[in-house]
Structure formats: structure tokens, C-alpha cells
């Protein structure tokens, strides 16, 4: 009797083991990339530089939503402006078996190493919002950053056709910063050449820090005995620092200031009169486009684009979305109409 039970158990366990390994070669017992539960589910890795500025929180939430709407999965990491951390986080995503990597580089040059690592693992890489330099990046999806700068300068030059200008740039490690500055000077240069306007201060802002922008603007004011007629700042965070420095001299609202991003604080400053304009970049369009392309590429589809941007190594197939200039006049028709901010948030419940 005992012997019969042992034999039955032995046969049952042998059958079970045979069923588990049938048809699976030993080296492939664990799938390399796809999750065990559902082999069809595409998994995208999203490596972000930072969540410091308000816009990146929108990018994070809307990109996740867009990927999930497409029936795919996304793993999101942010590196707090730390190059070494961004590299390790990306390597971890690659080891976890993502099908494609989307990256917002902190440092345009340093992230080339991430592209090489991903490619060695057979994973394509999309540069999101910011270009990766000197690497075989597969696709670049962003806004037209040169246009951003042109829009800023056009708006300010209309108001101040003659006078002393201050330029407060962004972080030099970010490729967008150079494109924005190029756009600004495309528009300003003829007025500079005519002698109508003079750039009396021109400085970058390390890591886009509003505190550094405040210090730079304070320096610009001191060096020019407050004789400044207009300021162009590379984004709303740095424009915030500039306006604090103007406030300290009782000049906020007296001197036109441009920014970009349509951050809530900037929208409030615009309707309040201390900031002149911002450039609105509909993040919802960027996330949807990037997510759709990421999933298509991860499925093996070839994506072709009309435009390309040279990154020092190759002409990267590129999609550059249109930015929109925003002042107090078109605030309702743009950021509020799109639901980017509510009227109550921008104007306050009492004034809406
Ligand atoms: C983005 C801006 C942002 C800035 C700072 C740039 O690359 O295009 O929208 O304000 O980085 O994070």
C-alpha cells in the first residue's frame, strides 16, 4: 500500500515537471524582455532629469496616462539633475527588460553613454523635449525651441524697440538653451546692429536655478545703476528669480520680462502685471505624440519624420511641435481654454 502511494506521488511530480519545461529550451526558460504574465505588453522606460519645474510633473503624469491608454506599461524614474544617477537609473531600466527608452537628458553630452548602453541591449532611444548630443539617438520629439526664443524676443522688442536689454539664459548642459538663445538673437540682432538696443548683461543660469537667476539679475541691475529696459529669461522659473530681483528695487511691473512654460506662477504674474509674456508649450500634445511613437517603435514599426536635427553625430529624425506666445490678452484663449490651468487658479476665485 505504502509503495503504491509513493509510486503515484513520484509519477504525479514527474508529470508536473515535464509539463512545466515542455518545449522551453533551458537558456530561454525566463523570457529576456517581456513580462512573464503577458508577453504582448510593451514596457517603456521614461528617464527624466528632474521634477523640479512644474511642467515636468505634467510630463510625468500625462506620459503615464498616454502610455497606459495605448495598453502599454511605463516605468518612470527621475534623477534630480544628477548625471551619474541618471545613468544608473537608465541601466536599471534596461536590465529590467524595457522595450524602449524615452529620455529627458540632464546633460546633453553625458547621456550619449546611456544611448550606447541601450543600443547594445537592442533597445531604441527617444530624446524627449531635450536632444542628446553626439549619439545615434533614434528619434527626437520636442517643441521648436528656436521658435520659443523668437517668440520671446518678438514680444519684448514690440514693447521696447530701443534700450538696454538683459538676457538670462538657462543651464548650458541643456541643448534647448542654445536653441532658445539662437532664436532670441535671430530677432534681436538687427536691432543690436542698428544700435537701437544694447545687451548690457548676458549670463547663463546653472541648473536653471531661480536663486541663481535672482543673483544674476541683482548683479545686472547693480552694474547698470538699474538702467535696464527689458529682460528675456529662458524659462518661467528663471523669470521668477528676475522678477524678485526687480521687486527688491521697486521695479517689478516697470520692466518687461519674458519667460516660457506657462507655469501657474508665471500666468498669475502675467495677469498681475509683473511678467509680460510666457511661451506655452502644450505638454499634453507632446506626451501623446511621444507615447504613440514610443509604442509603435517598440513594436518594431519604422517611424519616418519630415524634419531632422543634427546632434553633432547624425541627423536625428525629429518632430518639433509649435509653441504659442501668451500674454494677458490671450491667456483665456490658450492655457485656460486648453485646461492647462483653470481660470480660478490664474485669476483667483474672486476675479475669475
Ligand atoms: C525645457 C523647459 C524647462 C527647462 C528647465 C528645458 O529643457 O524645455 O520647458 O523649463 O528645461 O527644466
PDB file of C-alpha atoms in Angstrom, residues 27 106 222 225 242 294 312 345 349:
ATOM      1  CA  UNK A  27      18.580  29.028 -21.777  1.00  0.00           C
ATOM      2  CA  UNK A 106      20.053  66.375 -17.768  1.00  0.00           C
ATOM      3  CA  UNK A 222      23.790  96.944  -9.830  1.00  0.00           C
ATOM      4  CA  UNK A 225      22.532 101.544 -11.987  1.00  0.00           C
ATOM      5  CA  UNK A 242      14.446  88.003 -12.210  1.00  0.00           C
ATOM      6  CA  UNK A 294       7.419  55.012 -28.476  1.00  0.00           C
ATOM      7  CA  UNK A 312      26.876  66.557 -33.815  1.00  0.00           C
ATOM      8  CA  UNK A 345      -6.153  79.262 -10.461  1.00  0.00           C
ATOM      9  CA  UNK A 349     -11.820  82.849  -7.342  1.00  0.00           C
TER      10      UNK A 349
END
